[in-house]
Coordinates of C-alpha atoms and ligand atoms in Angstrom, one line a residue:
Chain I
M1 CA -12.4 25.9 15.4
I2 CA -15.3 25.9 17.8
K3 CA -14.6 26.4 21.4
V4 CA -16.8 26.9 24.5
L5 CA -15.9 30.1 26.3
E6 CA -16.9 30.3 30.0
L7 CA -17.8 33.9 30.6
K8 CA -19.7 34.3 33.8
M9 CA -20.2 38.0 33.0
T10 CA -23.1 40.0 34.1
V11 CA -25.1 41.6 31.3
T12 CA -24.2 44.9 32.7
D13 CA -20.4 44.5 32.3
S14 CA -20.2 46.5 29.1
N15 CA -22.3 49.2 30.7
D16 CA -20.1 49.2 33.9
R17 CA -17.1 50.0 31.7
D18 CA -18.9 52.8 30.0
A19 CA -20.0 54.2 33.3
E20 CA -16.5 54.2 34.8
A21 CA -15.3 56.0 31.7
L22 CA -18.0 58.6 32.0
R23 CA -17.4 59.1 35.7
N24 CA -13.8 59.9 34.9
D25 CA -14.6 62.2 32.0
L26 CA -17.0 64.1 34.2
K27 CA -14.4 64.5 36.9
A28 CA -12.1 66.1 34.4
R29 CA -14.8 68.6 33.5
D30 CA -15.7 69.2 37.2
V31 CA -19.2 67.9 36.8
F32 CA -20.7 66.2 39.8
L33 CA -23.5 63.9 38.7
I34 CA -26.2 62.7 41.0
N35 CA -28.6 60.0 39.9
L36 CA -32.1 60.2 41.5
M37 CA -34.1 57.0 41.4
S38 CA -37.6 56.3 42.6
S39 CA -41.1 55.0 41.7
P40 CA -43.1 57.4 39.5
G41 CA -44.7 60.2 41.5
S42 CA -42.6 59.9 44.6
G43 CA -41.7 63.6 44.4
K44 CA -38.4 63.8 42.5
T45 CA -39.2 66.9 40.5
T46 CA -40.7 68.6 43.5
L47 CA -37.6 67.9 45.6
L48 CA -35.3 69.0 42.8
S49 CA -37.3 72.3 42.3
R50 CA -36.9 73.2 46.0
T51 CA -33.3 72.1 46.1
I52 CA -32.5 74.3 43.1
T53 CA -34.3 77.3 44.5
D54 CA -32.3 76.9 47.8
L55 CA -28.9 76.2 46.3
K56 CA -28.8 78.2 43.1
D57 CA -26.8 81.0 44.6
R58 CA -24.1 78.7 45.8
V59 CA -23.6 76.3 42.9
K60 CA -24.6 76.0 39.2
I61 CA -27.1 73.3 38.8
G62 CA -28.2 71.3 35.7
V63 CA -31.0 68.7 35.4
M64 CA -31.4 65.8 33.0
E65 CA -35.0 64.5 32.9
A66 CA -35.4 60.9 31.8
D67 CA -38.7 60.2 33.5
I68 CA -41.0 59.2 30.7
A69 CA -43.8 61.5 31.9
S70 CA -43.3 63.9 28.9
D71 CA -41.4 67.2 29.0
V72 CA -43.5 68.7 31.7
D73 CA -40.8 68.1 34.2
A74 CA -38.1 69.9 32.1
K75 CA -40.3 72.9 31.8
R76 CA -40.9 73.0 35.6
I77 CA -37.1 73.0 36.1
N78 CA -36.4 75.6 33.3
A79 CA -38.8 77.9 35.0
L80 CA -36.5 78.0 38.0
G81 CA -33.6 79.1 36.0
A82 CA -31.5 75.9 36.0
E83 CA -30.6 74.4 32.7
S84 CA -32.5 71.2 32.0
I85 CA -32.8 68.8 29.2
Q86 CA -35.3 66.1 28.4
V87 CA -33.8 62.9 27.2
H88 CA -35.7 60.4 25.3
T89 CA -35.4 56.9 26.6
D90 CA -37.3 55.3 23.6
G91 CA -39.3 53.2 26.0
M92 CA -36.3 51.9 27.9
C93 CA -37.0 51.2 31.6
H94 CA -33.8 52.7 32.8
M95 CA -30.9 55.1 31.8
D96 CA -27.6 53.4 31.0
A97 CA -24.2 55.1 30.9
G98 CA -24.3 55.5 27.1
M99 CA -27.7 57.3 27.2
T100 CA -26.5 59.5 30.1
R101 CA -23.5 60.5 28.2
E102 CA -25.6 61.4 25.1
G103 CA -28.0 63.4 27.3
L104 CA -25.1 65.4 28.9
D105 CA -23.7 66.0 25.4
G106 CA -27.0 67.6 24.5
M107 CA -26.8 70.2 27.3
E108 CA -25.5 73.6 26.5
S109 CA -23.0 73.9 29.3
I110 CA -22.3 71.5 32.0
D111 CA -18.8 72.2 33.2
S112 CA -18.2 73.0 36.8
R113 CA -21.6 72.2 38.2
I114 CA -23.8 69.7 39.9
V115 CA -26.0 67.8 37.4
F116 CA -29.0 65.8 38.7
L117 CA -30.3 63.0 36.6
E118 CA -34.0 62.2 37.2
N119 CA -34.0 58.6 36.2
V120 CA -36.9 56.7 34.8
G121 CA -39.5 56.1 37.6
N122 CA -39.0 52.4 38.4
L123 CA -37.3 50.7 41.3
I124 CA -35.9 47.6 39.5
C125 CA -34.0 48.4 36.3
P126 CA -32.3 51.7 37.3
A127 CA -30.7 49.8 40.2
E128 CA -29.0 47.4 37.8
F129 CA -27.5 49.9 35.4
D130 CA -24.7 52.2 36.5
T131 CA -25.3 55.6 34.9
G132 CA -21.8 56.9 35.6
A133 CA -23.1 59.1 38.4
H134 CA -20.9 60.0 41.4
K135 CA -23.7 59.6 43.9
N136 CA -26.9 57.5 43.7
V137 CA -29.8 58.7 45.6
M138 CA -33.1 56.9 46.1
I139 CA -36.3 58.7 46.8
L140 CA -39.1 56.9 48.7
S141 CA -42.3 58.8 49.4
L142 CA -44.0 58.2 52.7
P143 CA -47.3 57.0 51.1
E144 CA -45.5 54.2 49.3
G145 CA -45.1 52.4 52.7
D146 CA -42.4 51.3 55.0
D147 CA -42.0 47.9 53.5
K148 CA -40.5 49.0 50.2
P149 CA -36.9 48.2 51.4
L150 CA -38.0 44.5 51.7
K151 CA -39.5 44.5 48.2
Y152 CA -36.7 46.2 46.3
P153 CA -33.5 45.4 48.2
L154 CA -31.1 46.0 45.4
M155 CA -32.2 49.7 45.0
F156 CA -31.5 50.3 48.7
K157 CA -28.2 48.5 48.6
K158 CA -26.9 50.5 45.6
S159 CA -27.9 53.9 47.0
D160 CA -25.6 56.3 48.8
A161 CA -28.5 58.2 50.3
L162 CA -32.2 57.7 50.8
V163 CA -34.5 60.7 50.8
I164 CA -37.9 60.0 52.4
T165 CA -40.3 62.6 50.9
K166 CA -43.8 63.9 51.8
M167 CA -43.1 63.7 55.5
D168 CA -45.9 66.2 55.9
A169 CA -48.3 63.4 55.1
A170 CA -47.2 61.4 58.1
P171 CA -50.4 62.0 60.1
Y172 CA -52.4 60.2 57.4
F173 CA -50.4 57.1 56.9
D174 CA -49.1 54.3 59.2
F175 CA -45.5 54.8 58.2
D176 CA -42.9 53.5 60.7
L177 CA -39.8 55.6 60.1
D178 CA -37.7 53.7 62.6
A179 CA -38.6 50.4 60.9
V180 CA -37.5 51.8 57.6
R181 CA -34.2 53.0 59.1
K182 CA -33.7 49.5 60.6
R183 CA -34.5 47.6 57.4
V184 CA -32.4 49.8 55.2
K185 CA -29.4 49.9 57.5
A186 CA -29.5 46.1 57.7
M187 CA -28.9 46.0 53.9
N188 CA -26.7 49.0 53.6
P189 CA -25.0 50.2 56.8
D190 CA -23.4 53.2 55.2
I191 CA -26.5 54.7 53.6
R192 CA -27.5 58.2 54.7
I193 CA -31.2 58.8 55.4
F194 CA -33.0 62.1 55.0
P195 CA -36.7 62.5 55.9
V196 CA -38.0 65.6 54.2
S197 CA -41.0 67.5 53.1
A198 CA -40.6 69.7 50.0
K199 CA -43.9 71.2 51.0
T200 CA -43.1 72.4 54.5
G201 CA -39.3 72.5 54.1
E202 CA -38.8 70.1 56.9
G203 CA -35.4 68.3 56.6
M204 CA -34.4 70.2 53.5
D205 CA -31.4 71.8 55.3
E206 CA -29.9 68.4 56.1
W207 CA -30.4 67.1 52.6
E208 CA -28.9 70.2 51.0
S209 CA -25.9 70.3 53.4
Y210 CA -25.3 66.7 52.5
I211 CA -25.2 67.5 48.8
L212 CA -22.9 70.4 49.3
S213 CA -20.5 68.5 51.6
E214 CA -20.3 65.5 49.3
W215 CA -19.7 67.8 46.4
E216 CA -16.8 69.5 48.3
K217 CA -15.4 66.2 49.3
W218 CA -15.5 65.0 45.7
R219 CA -13.9 68.2 44.3
N220 CA -11.0 68.0 46.8
A221 CA -10.4 64.3 46.4
Chain D
M1 CA -39.7 46.7 28.4
H2 CA -36.9 45.2 30.5
E3 CA -36.3 42.2 28.2
L4 CA -35.5 44.4 25.2
G5 CA -32.9 46.4 27.1
I6 CA -31.3 43.2 28.4
V7 CA -31.0 41.7 25.0
K8 CA -29.4 44.8 23.6
H9 CA -26.9 44.7 26.4
V10 CA -26.2 41.0 26.0
I11 CA -25.4 41.5 22.3
R12 CA -23.2 44.5 23.0
T13 CA -21.3 42.6 25.7
L14 CA -20.9 39.6 23.3
N15 CA -19.5 41.9 20.7
D16 CA -16.9 43.2 23.2
V17 CA -16.0 39.7 24.2
A18 CA -15.7 38.6 20.6
A19 CA -13.3 41.5 19.8
E20 CA -11.1 40.6 22.8
N21 CA -11.1 36.8 22.1
N22 CA -10.7 36.5 18.4
V23 CA -14.3 35.2 18.0
R24 CA -15.6 35.3 14.5
R25 CA -19.1 33.9 15.1
I26 CA -21.1 32.7 18.1
G27 CA -22.9 29.4 17.8
S28 CA -24.9 29.5 21.0
V29 CA -25.3 31.6 24.1
T30 CA -26.2 30.3 27.6
L31 CA -27.5 32.6 30.3
E32 CA -28.0 32.1 34.0
V33 CA -31.1 33.8 35.3
G34 CA -32.3 33.9 38.9
E35 CA -35.7 32.4 39.7
V36 CA -37.1 35.8 40.8
S37 CA -35.1 38.1 38.5
G38 CA -38.4 39.3 37.1
V39 CA -37.2 38.5 33.6
V40 CA -39.9 36.8 31.5
I41 CA -37.9 34.0 29.8
E42 CA -40.3 33.5 26.8
Q43 CA -40.2 37.3 26.1
L44 CA -36.4 37.3 26.5
V45 CA -36.1 34.5 23.9
D46 CA -38.5 36.3 21.5
C47 CA -36.5 39.5 21.8
W48 CA -33.3 37.5 21.3
N49 CA -34.7 35.7 18.2
Y50 CA -35.6 39.1 16.7
F51 CA -32.4 41.0 17.5
R52 CA -29.9 38.2 16.8
E53 CA -30.8 38.5 13.1
K54 CA -29.6 42.1 13.0
D55 CA -26.2 41.2 14.3
E56 CA -23.6 39.4 12.3
L57 CA -21.9 37.9 15.3
V58 CA -24.9 36.1 16.8
K59 CA -27.0 35.6 13.7
G60 CA -29.0 32.3 14.1
A61 CA -27.5 31.5 17.5
P62 CA -29.9 29.8 19.9
L63 CA -30.3 31.2 23.4
Y64 CA -30.3 28.8 26.3
V65 CA -31.4 29.9 29.7
E66 CA -30.5 28.1 33.0
T67 CA -32.4 29.2 36.2
L68 CA -30.7 29.7 39.6
E69 CA -32.6 29.1 42.9
A70 CA -33.8 32.2 44.8
V71 CA -32.8 32.4 48.5
T72 CA -34.3 34.8 51.1
V73 CA -32.6 35.7 54.4
C74 CA -34.5 36.4 57.6
T75 CA -33.2 39.3 59.6
A76 CA -35.0 38.1 62.7
C77 CA -33.4 34.6 63.0
D78 CA -30.6 34.9 60.4
K79 CA -31.6 31.7 58.6
T80 CA -32.0 31.4 54.8
Y81 CA -34.7 29.6 52.9
G82 CA -36.1 29.1 49.4
T83 CA -37.9 32.1 48.2
V84 CA -40.2 30.5 45.7
A85 CA -41.5 27.9 48.3
H86 CA -42.0 30.3 51.2
G87 CA -42.2 33.9 49.9
K88 CA -41.7 36.7 52.3
T89 CA -42.5 34.8 55.5
C90 CA -39.7 33.0 57.2
P91 CA -40.6 29.3 57.6
Y92 CA -38.5 29.0 60.7
C93 CA -39.7 31.8 62.9
G94 CA -42.6 33.4 61.0
S95 CA -41.0 36.8 60.7
K96 CA -41.7 39.0 57.7
E97 CA -38.5 41.0 58.2
T98 CA -36.9 39.2 55.3
Y99 CA -35.2 40.1 52.1
L100 CA -33.9 38.5 48.9
L101 CA -30.3 37.3 49.2
R102 CA -30.0 36.0 45.7
G103 CA -32.2 34.9 42.9
N104 CA -32.3 38.1 40.8
E105 CA -29.0 37.6 39.0
F106 CA -28.6 37.6 35.3
S107 CA -25.4 36.6 33.7
I108 CA -23.9 35.3 30.5
K109 CA -22.6 31.9 31.5
Q110 CA -20.9 30.7 28.4
I111 CA -20.9 30.9 24.6
E112 CA -19.9 28.5 21.9
A113 CA -17.5 30.4 19.7
E114 CA -16.0 30.0 16.4
L115 CA -12.5 31.5 16.6
I116 CA -10.6 33.3 13.9
E117 CA -7.8 30.9 12.9
D118 CA -4.8 31.9 15.0
A119 CA -2.3 34.1 13.4
P120 CA 1.0 32.2 13.1
E121 CA 2.7 32.4 16.5
T122 CA 6.0 34.1 16.7
E123 CA 8.3 31.9 18.8
Ligands
GDP1 N1 -47.7 66.6 50.4 C1 -46.6 66.6 49.7 N2 -46.8 66.3 48.3 C2 -45.7 66.3 47.6 C3 -44.4 66.5 48.1 N3 -43.5 66.3 47.1 C4 -44.2 66.1 45.9 N4 -45.5 66.0 46.2 C5 -46.6 65.8 45.3 O1 -46.5 64.5 44.7 C6 -46.8 64.5 43.3 C7 -45.7 63.9 42.4 O2 -44.6 64.8 42.5 P1 -43.4 64.9 41.4 O3 -42.4 65.7 42.0 O4 -44.0 65.2 40.1 O5 -42.9 63.4 41.4 P2 -41.9 62.6 40.4 O6 -42.7 61.9 39.4 O7 -41.1 61.7 41.3 O8 -41.1 63.7 39.7 C8 -47.2 65.9 43.0 O9 -48.6 66.1 43.1 C9 -46.5 66.7 44.1 O10 -47.2 67.9 44.4 C10 -44.3 66.8 49.5 O11 -43.2 66.9 50.1 N5 -45.4 66.8 50.2
MG2 MG1 -40.7 64.0 37.8
ZN3 ZN1 -36.7 33.7 60.7

């Protein structure tokens, strides 16, 4: 018998289910997963390095590198003493929940810690695929321009926090921070925005306190 | 490549659907794709035609794609307009403070399915 089935499913439905399952499994293991998304070169690894250095005495941190730019990034993180793993995305433009789970399985020990996932550098596909993370953070570097929210609305809508990096470069660019705030809040009123410079340390305290307090909230929930 | 990932996810999703709905084989698949979803339809179909042969469920099944209109909203005057015709500039007030409301969706609309003959029903 041939029948037409109306599905109206998004392509990401099967991934959404995997992601929900992973989120729950991680909760049981006390692993707080934070997904970092951005364009290539926006400063994810640099931000992570500084964040690890500042927080490593207060919480165990792990890093999963999925950015395709070789294993240079994993080496930079290992040098700071946090465990990191390089996952191979086989040319995929994003991490999905299945790949994230495999990556986590490849780490030596992840229980009771914060794990950062450095997603593939790309503002389109990672926004569409839930990795199973508990928090999604987008990184926008100041030289990329203040009109990015208008170009990639989905990414800004899906993120819990926006970190604006390379603030030390402000004197050299026409970057209107207030315009970014306005544009982003219009799409996502609940998003938290952190202007930082990993170079000078400006704004790092607020960003790091945010992570610690969200982690606390999640642990006690 | 975006299209490759999408095709893999579509096939996975269809396998899940088939398991839940007693589907033995799929005769055709219809997708709904937004005008500005960024998906290259020819590439998508090529990927599909390649991967469908590796999967028993969808082997030989044609892929049909229907496009959905893209709409942009203006934050200055709150009006909406067709994205493809006017791009980023609001045709009503000239503002560039606009963003895409819809037009980047991608969903599986329907399938033609050959069902496994129903097991005798217990009354
Ligand atoms: N001036 C300045 N440069 C930065 C900052 N953060 C990163 N960079 C530079 O931006 C480039 C890319 O940084 P990286 O962390 O590798 O970016 P990723 O590809 O997102 O991981 C490197 O040359 C960094 O030194 C910052 O806060 N200020
Ligand atoms: Mg990096
Ligand atoms: Zn307008």
